[in-house]
Each structure stands twice: as C-alpha cells, then as structure tokens.
Amino acid sequence: MTTDLLAPSSTTGSAAALTALVAPRVAGQVQEVFVEDNQAVTAGEPLFTLDPAPLELAVRQAEANLAQVAQTVDASVMSLTSVEAKVSQAQANLDSTTAATERTRTLFDRGLASQSQLDGALSQLTSAQANLDAATAELESARLKAGVSGANPQLMAAQVQLEQAQLNRSFATVVAPADGVITNLRLAVGQFVNAGTPALTFIESGSSWIVVDMRENQLANVDVGDEADVVFDGVPGRKFPARVQGVAWGIDPGRTAANGLPQNQSMARWFEPARTIPVHIELAEGQDWPHNVRVGSKASALVYAEGRSSPVALLAGALQTASAYFSYLY
C-alpha cells in the first residue's frame, strides 16, 4: 500500500527504558533498606546496606597479615646485613689464602718447600673459594627474600589483599547507579543476598524511548532521522512529535537446529505471516516524557518516511489524531 511506503504506522509499540537488576558485589545479610517500592532516587543515593561486620573482620585480618609480612621482610633485611659481612669475610679469607699459596708455590719452585706443603696450600685455596661461593649464593637468596632489587612480592601481595578487603567493605552499601526509579522491590531486613544476585530493579530516568514493530514491507523508505508522531494509551487525545533513532539489523526467526542441521519449519497456512522488525523511536528534542507512561506501556507510532506534506501523510496523521481521541473510549 502507498501508506506503508510514505507513512508507515504501527499500533504494536511499547515504552522502553534502560533497566538494570541491581545486585550487591559482595555477599551478606541485609541490615537496612533505605528505599521503598516505586521510589525515585538520585545517583549515589544509598539503596540498602549489608551487615559490615564480616567485611570489617576481613579488613582486620588483611591488616594483620600485612604487618606479619612486613616483619618478615624487616627480619630478612637485617639478615641480609649479616650475610653481606659473611661474604666480605670469605673474600678476605680467599685473598689471604691466595697470597699464602703463591708464596708456597714460589718456595716450592726454589726447592725450599715440599710437594705436600704445596698440595696443602692448594687445598686451602680451593676450600676458601668454595666458602666464598657458598656465601655469595646465600647473599643472593637473602636479597631475594628481602626484595632489595625491587618491591617485595610478598609485601605487594599482602598490600593488594588489604586493598581488596577495604574495597569489599565499601561495597556493603549499595547505591543508585544513576537517577531513576526503584521498582519490584522484594528486599527485607535479615535476608541473605549472594554477590551478583539481583536484589531489586532499577529504571534509569531520562532514558525512555519507544519500540514499535513494523512489517518488512513498511521499512522500504524508513531512515534514521525521519519525523514521527507517537500516541500513548496512557495520554489519550495527544500526539507527541518524535524521530526515528534506529532500525534493528536483525531478529531471531525462531529456526532451531538438531544434530548440527537447521530444522524445517512446517507451515500450515497459505501465506506465511509477515515478519516485523523493531524500530527505535525517541521523542523530539524538548518533549518531556509523560509522567504516567511507564515502561511497557502501549504506544502507537506513525513515521513520515517522505515528510509530513504529502497527501498520504496528512491523511495518515488525521487518522492517528482520531485514534488518539478514540483511546478515551477503551
């Protein structure tokens, strides 16, 4: 029909808005609920709080663990000084033994020392070198424990654990993510809520739009930015200027699969019903959202795909105006 090409319309629309299921980020028992069902809230306003006692204990445990690790690191640093002294002593002993061995070798070359004396000196030199190697390895181990080459890993892990516990403690109070309305509240004091389990429904204010389903053959000339008029059953006798904000790029046709192959859809009708595509429509700039139109409220929309001035568009607009007044009757 010409109307579908120039001024497509649909009566199967509904109001929509950004909706979130608010859940705590930590588990706990509800200590206090600050809001009531269908109450308007502002961003950051407390909604409910969990018993903070277990979270406070976790913080204290993390603080104690951090203090213990810090003491261990301090002890490692003090031990490091002792090991460094041991290395210096082993190095001095090696230097002294090396000099003595060289003197014995010189005496042996002159025939003033026996072979056994030289062998003994060489054995002492080997032992002194082994002692220095052992002390050096012990020094490297002490340095790793003390973390002198950088931040100590154990200390960093304990610090992160404390920060996580403190963060979890801050999650005991759940706040509104934005301005909006609380609805479907089913929360009571004493109720235990798991982390990630929805506790209430939040609808963000100022995010409302209309979704209408239009047949595929109605979308031939519909583009983003096209003018539209919207009628709500909750506001009879009034049309709201709007614009098309988007057309869905896909729908689920309902075809299922079995054994990796698509199943055939049996059809008992002469003609397959037309498929519809969701169209996203928003009220025009400066238009306030009707206070009594809730999420899910019924809406009808008329899109002026080729502008408002054509005779078809004028006729369709008049019919929509009449239907807006007829909504008083039902």
Coordinates of C-alpha atoms in Angstrom, one line a residue:
M1 CA 0.0 0.0 0.0
T2 CA 1.0 3.6 -0.6
T3 CA 0.6 4.3 3.1
D4 CA 3.1 1.7 4.0
L5 CA 5.7 3.3 1.8
L6 CA 5.1 7.0 2.6
A7 CA 3.7 7.0 6.1
P8 CA 4.0 3.6 7.8
S9 CA 2.4 3.1 11.1
S10 CA 2.2 0.5 13.9
T11 CA 0.0 0.1 16.9
T12 CA 2.2 -2.6 18.5
G13 CA 4.6 -0.3 20.2
S14 CA 5.6 -0.1 23.8
A15 CA 7.6 2.3 26.0
A16 CA 11.1 1.1 27.0
A17 CA 13.9 2.4 29.2
L18 CA 17.3 1.4 30.5
T19 CA 16.6 -1.2 33.2
A20 CA 19.1 -2.8 35.5
L21 CA 18.9 -5.6 38.1
V22 CA 20.8 -4.1 41.0
A23 CA 22.9 -6.7 42.8
P24 CA 25.5 -6.4 45.6
R25 CA 29.1 -7.0 44.7
V26 CA 29.7 -8.9 48.0
A27 CA 27.6 -11.5 49.8
G28 CA 25.9 -10.6 53.1
Q29 CA 22.9 -10.2 55.3
V30 CA 20.7 -7.2 54.6
Q31 CA 21.0 -4.8 57.6
E32 CA 18.8 -1.9 56.4
V33 CA 16.7 -1.0 53.4
F34 CA 16.6 2.8 52.7
V35 CA 14.1 2.9 49.8
E36 CA 10.5 1.8 49.1
D37 CA 9.0 0.2 46.1
N38 CA 8.5 2.7 43.1
Q39 CA 10.5 5.4 44.9
A40 CA 12.5 7.9 42.8
V41 CA 16.2 8.1 43.7
T42 CA 19.2 10.1 42.7
A43 CA 22.7 8.9 41.6
G44 CA 24.7 7.7 44.6
E45 CA 21.8 7.6 47.0
P46 CA 22.0 4.5 49.3
L47 CA 19.5 1.8 48.5
F48 CA 20.4 -0.8 51.1
T49 CA 23.3 -2.0 53.2
L50 CA 24.7 -5.3 54.2
D51 CA 26.0 -6.3 57.7
P52 CA 29.5 -4.8 57.6
A53 CA 30.9 -7.0 60.5
P54 CA 32.2 -9.9 58.3
L55 CA 33.7 -7.4 55.9
E56 CA 35.3 -5.4 58.7
L57 CA 36.9 -8.7 60.1
A58 CA 38.3 -9.4 56.7
V59 CA 40.0 -6.0 56.7
R60 CA 41.5 -6.5 60.1
Q61 CA 42.7 -10.0 59.0
A62 CA 44.4 -8.4 55.9
E63 CA 45.9 -5.7 58.1
A64 CA 47.4 -8.3 60.4
N65 CA 48.7 -10.3 57.5
L66 CA 50.3 -7.2 56.1
A67 CA 52.0 -6.5 59.4
Q68 CA 53.3 -10.0 59.7
V69 CA 54.7 -9.9 56.2
A70 CA 56.3 -6.6 56.9
Q71 CA 58.0 -8.0 60.0
T72 CA 59.3 -10.9 57.9
V73 CA 60.7 -8.6 55.3
D74 CA 62.4 -6.5 58.1
A75 CA 64.0 -9.6 59.5
S76 CA 65.2 -10.6 56.0
V77 CA 66.8 -7.1 55.6
M78 CA 68.6 -7.5 59.0
S79 CA 69.7 -11.0 58.0
L80 CA 71.0 -9.5 54.7
T81 CA 73.5 -7.4 56.6
S82 CA 74.9 -10.4 58.4
V83 CA 75.2 -12.4 55.1
E84 CA 77.0 -9.4 53.5
A85 CA 79.5 -9.4 56.3
K86 CA 80.0 -13.2 55.8
V87 CA 80.7 -12.6 52.1
S88 CA 83.3 -9.9 52.9
Q89 CA 84.9 -12.3 55.4
A90 CA 85.0 -15.1 52.9
Q91 CA 86.5 -12.8 50.3
A92 CA 89.2 -11.6 52.7
N93 CA 90.0 -15.2 53.6
L94 CA 90.3 -16.1 49.9
D95 CA 92.6 -13.2 49.3
S96 CA 94.8 -14.2 52.2
T97 CA 94.8 -17.9 51.2
T98 CA 95.7 -16.9 47.6
A99 CA 98.7 -14.9 48.7
A100 CA 99.9 -17.7 51.0
T101 CA 99.5 -20.3 48.2
E102 CA 101.6 -18.1 45.9
R103 CA 104.3 -17.9 48.5
T104 CA 104.3 -21.6 48.9
R105 CA 104.4 -22.1 45.1
T106 CA 107.5 -19.8 44.9
L107 CA 109.2 -21.7 47.7
F108 CA 108.4 -25.0 46.0
D109 CA 109.9 -23.7 42.7
R110 CA 113.2 -22.8 44.6
G111 CA 113.2 -26.2 46.3
L112 CA 112.5 -24.7 49.7
A113 CA 109.1 -26.3 50.1
S114 CA 107.9 -29.9 49.7
Q115 CA 105.2 -31.2 47.4
S116 CA 103.0 -32.0 50.4
Q117 CA 103.2 -28.3 51.6
L118 CA 102.2 -27.1 48.1
D119 CA 99.3 -29.6 47.9
G120 CA 98.1 -28.4 51.3
A121 CA 98.2 -24.8 50.2
L122 CA 96.3 -25.6 47.1
S123 CA 93.7 -27.5 49.1
Q124 CA 93.2 -24.5 51.4
L125 CA 92.8 -22.2 48.4
T126 CA 90.1 -24.5 47.0
S127 CA 88.3 -24.5 50.3
A128 CA 88.4 -20.7 50.6
Q129 CA 87.0 -20.3 47.1
A130 CA 84.2 -22.8 47.9
N131 CA 83.4 -20.8 51.1
L132 CA 83.2 -17.6 49.1
D133 CA 80.9 -19.2 46.5
A134 CA 78.6 -20.5 49.3
A135 CA 78.5 -17.1 51.0
T136 CA 77.7 -15.4 47.6
A137 CA 74.8 -17.8 46.9
E138 CA 73.5 -17.2 50.4
L139 CA 73.7 -13.5 49.8
E140 CA 71.6 -13.7 46.6
S141 CA 69.0 -15.8 48.4
A142 CA 68.8 -13.2 51.2
R143 CA 68.5 -10.4 48.7
L144 CA 65.5 -12.2 47.0
K145 CA 63.8 -12.6 50.4
A146 CA 64.4 -9.0 51.4
G147 CA 63.3 -7.7 47.9
V148 CA 66.2 -5.3 47.7
S149 CA 66.2 -5.5 43.9
G150 CA 62.7 -4.1 43.8
A151 CA 59.3 -4.3 45.6
N152 CA 59.0 -7.4 47.7
P153 CA 56.4 -9.8 46.1
Q154 CA 55.1 -11.0 49.5
L155 CA 54.6 -7.4 50.7
M156 CA 52.9 -6.4 47.4
A157 CA 50.5 -9.4 47.7
A158 CA 49.6 -8.6 51.3
Q159 CA 49.0 -4.9 50.3
V160 CA 46.7 -6.0 47.5
Q161 CA 44.8 -8.3 49.8
L162 CA 44.3 -5.4 52.2
E163 CA 43.1 -3.1 49.5
Q164 CA 40.7 -5.8 48.2
A165 CA 39.3 -6.2 51.7
Q166 CA 38.8 -2.5 52.1
L167 CA 37.1 -2.3 48.7
N168 CA 34.7 -5.1 49.7
R169 CA 33.9 -3.2 52.9
S170 CA 32.9 -0.2 50.8
F171 CA 30.6 -2.5 48.8
A172 CA 28.5 -3.1 51.9
T173 CA 26.3 -0.1 51.0
V174 CA 24.7 -0.4 47.6
V175 CA 23.9 2.9 45.9
A176 CA 21.8 4.0 42.9
P177 CA 23.9 3.9 39.7
A178 CA 22.1 7.0 38.3
D179 CA 18.9 9.0 38.7
G180 CA 15.9 6.7 38.3
V181 CA 13.2 4.7 40.0
I182 CA 13.2 1.6 42.2
T183 CA 10.6 -1.0 41.3
N184 CA 9.7 -4.6 42.0
L185 CA 11.4 -4.3 45.4
R186 CA 11.5 -7.6 47.2
L187 CA 14.1 -7.0 49.8
A188 CA 13.7 -7.4 53.6
V189 CA 16.0 -6.8 56.6
G190 CA 17.7 -10.1 57.6
Q191 CA 17.6 -11.5 54.1
F192 CA 20.9 -13.0 52.9
V193 CA 21.9 -11.9 49.4
N194 CA 24.7 -13.5 47.4
A195 CA 27.2 -11.5 45.4
G196 CA 25.8 -10.9 41.9
T197 CA 22.2 -12.0 42.9
P198 CA 19.7 -9.3 41.8
A199 CA 18.1 -7.6 44.8
L200 CA 15.9 -5.0 43.1
T201 CA 15.1 -3.5 39.7
F202 CA 16.3 0.0 38.7
I203 CA 14.9 2.0 35.8
E204 CA 17.0 4.9 34.8
S205 CA 15.2 8.2 34.3
G206 CA 15.7 10.2 31.1
S207 CA 16.4 7.1 29.1
S208 CA 13.0 6.3 27.8
W209 CA 12.1 5.5 24.2
I210 CA 9.5 3.7 22.1
V211 CA 9.9 0.4 20.3
V212 CA 7.4 -0.4 17.5
D213 CA 7.3 -3.5 15.4
M214 CA 6.8 -2.7 11.7
R215 CA 6.4 -5.2 8.8
E216 CA 9.4 -5.5 6.5
N217 CA 7.5 -4.0 3.6
Q218 CA 6.9 -0.9 5.6
L219 CA 10.6 -0.2 6.1
A220 CA 11.5 0.5 2.5
N221 CA 11.7 4.2 2.9
V222 CA 12.2 4.5 6.7
D223 CA 15.6 6.1 7.6
V224 CA 17.2 7.3 10.8
G225 CA 16.1 10.8 11.5
D226 CA 12.6 10.5 9.9
E227 CA 9.9 12.5 11.7
A228 CA 7.3 10.6 13.5
D229 CA 4.3 11.0 15.8
V230 CA 3.7 8.8 18.9
V231 CA 0.4 8.2 20.7
F232 CA 0.3 6.7 24.2
D233 CA -2.8 4.9 25.5
G234 CA -1.9 6.5 28.9
V235 CA -2.2 10.0 27.4
P236 CA -5.3 9.9 25.2
G237 CA -6.1 12.7 22.8
R238 CA -2.4 13.9 22.4
K239 CA 0.3 13.2 19.9
F240 CA 4.0 13.5 20.7
P241 CA 6.5 14.6 17.9
A242 CA 9.3 12.1 17.7
R243 CA 12.1 10.9 15.4
V244 CA 13.4 7.5 14.2
Q245 CA 16.6 6.7 16.0
G246 CA 17.3 3.3 14.6
V247 CA 16.0 0.2 12.9
A248 CA 17.1 -3.2 14.2
W249 CA 19.5 -5.0 12.0
G250 CA 18.3 -8.5 12.8
I251 CA 15.7 -10.6 14.6
D252 CA 15.5 -14.2 15.6
P253 CA 13.3 -16.1 13.1
G254 CA 12.8 -18.9 15.5
R255 CA 14.6 -21.5 13.4
T256 CA 16.1 -24.2 15.6
A257 CA 18.8 -26.9 14.9
A258 CA 19.1 -30.6 15.5
N259 CA 22.2 -32.7 15.1
G260 CA 24.0 -29.7 13.6
L261 CA 21.4 -29.1 10.9
P262 CA 18.7 -26.5 10.7
Q263 CA 15.2 -27.9 11.2
N264 CA 12.5 -27.3 8.6
Q265 CA 9.7 -25.1 9.7
S266 CA 6.4 -26.6 8.7
M267 CA 3.8 -24.1 7.5
A268 CA 0.1 -25.0 7.5
R269 CA -1.1 -21.5 6.3
W270 CA -1.5 -20.4 2.7
F271 CA 0.7 -17.4 3.3
E272 CA 3.5 -17.0 5.9
P273 CA 2.7 -14.2 8.3
A274 CA 4.8 -11.1 7.7
R275 CA 7.8 -10.7 9.9
T276 CA 8.2 -7.5 11.8
I277 CA 11.4 -5.5 12.6
P278 CA 11.7 -3.4 15.8
V279 CA 12.1 0.3 15.2
H280 CA 13.6 2.6 17.8
I281 CA 11.8 5.9 18.2
E282 CA 12.5 8.8 20.6
L283 CA 10.5 11.8 21.4
A284 CA 11.7 15.0 19.7
E285 CA 14.1 17.3 21.5
G286 CA 12.3 19.5 24.0
Q287 CA 9.4 17.0 24.5
D288 CA 9.0 15.9 28.1
W289 CA 8.3 12.2 28.7
P290 CA 4.7 11.8 30.0
H291 CA 4.9 11.2 33.8
N292 CA 2.1 8.5 33.7
V293 CA 3.7 6.4 30.8
R294 CA 5.5 3.5 32.4
V295 CA 8.0 1.1 30.9
G296 CA 6.0 -1.4 28.8
S297 CA 3.0 1.0 28.3
K298 CA 1.3 0.6 24.9
A299 CA 2.2 3.1 22.2
S300 CA 1.4 3.7 18.5
A301 CA 3.7 5.4 16.1
L302 CA 3.4 7.0 12.6
V303 CA 6.6 7.6 10.7
Y304 CA 6.7 10.2 7.9
A305 CA 9.1 8.4 5.6
E306 CA 8.7 11.1 2.9
G307 CA 7.9 14.1 5.1
R308 CA 4.7 15.5 6.5
S309 CA 3.5 17.4 3.5
S310 CA 2.3 14.7 1.2
P311 CA -1.5 14.0 1.0
V312 CA -0.9 10.4 2.2
A313 CA 1.0 11.7 5.2
L314 CA -1.7 14.3 6.0
L315 CA -4.4 11.7 5.8
A316 CA -2.5 9.2 8.0
G317 CA -1.8 12.0 10.5
A318 CA -5.5 12.8 10.7
L319 CA -6.4 9.2 11.2
Q320 CA -3.8 8.9 14.0
T321 CA -5.3 12.0 15.7
A322 CA -8.7 10.4 15.6
S323 CA -7.4 7.2 17.1
A324 CA -5.7 9.2 19.8
Y325 CA -9.2 10.5 20.9
F326 CA -10.7 7.1 20.5
S327 CA -8.4 5.9 23.2
Y328 CA -10.6 7.7 25.7
L329 CA -13.2 5.0 25.0
Y330 CA -11.1 2.0 26.0

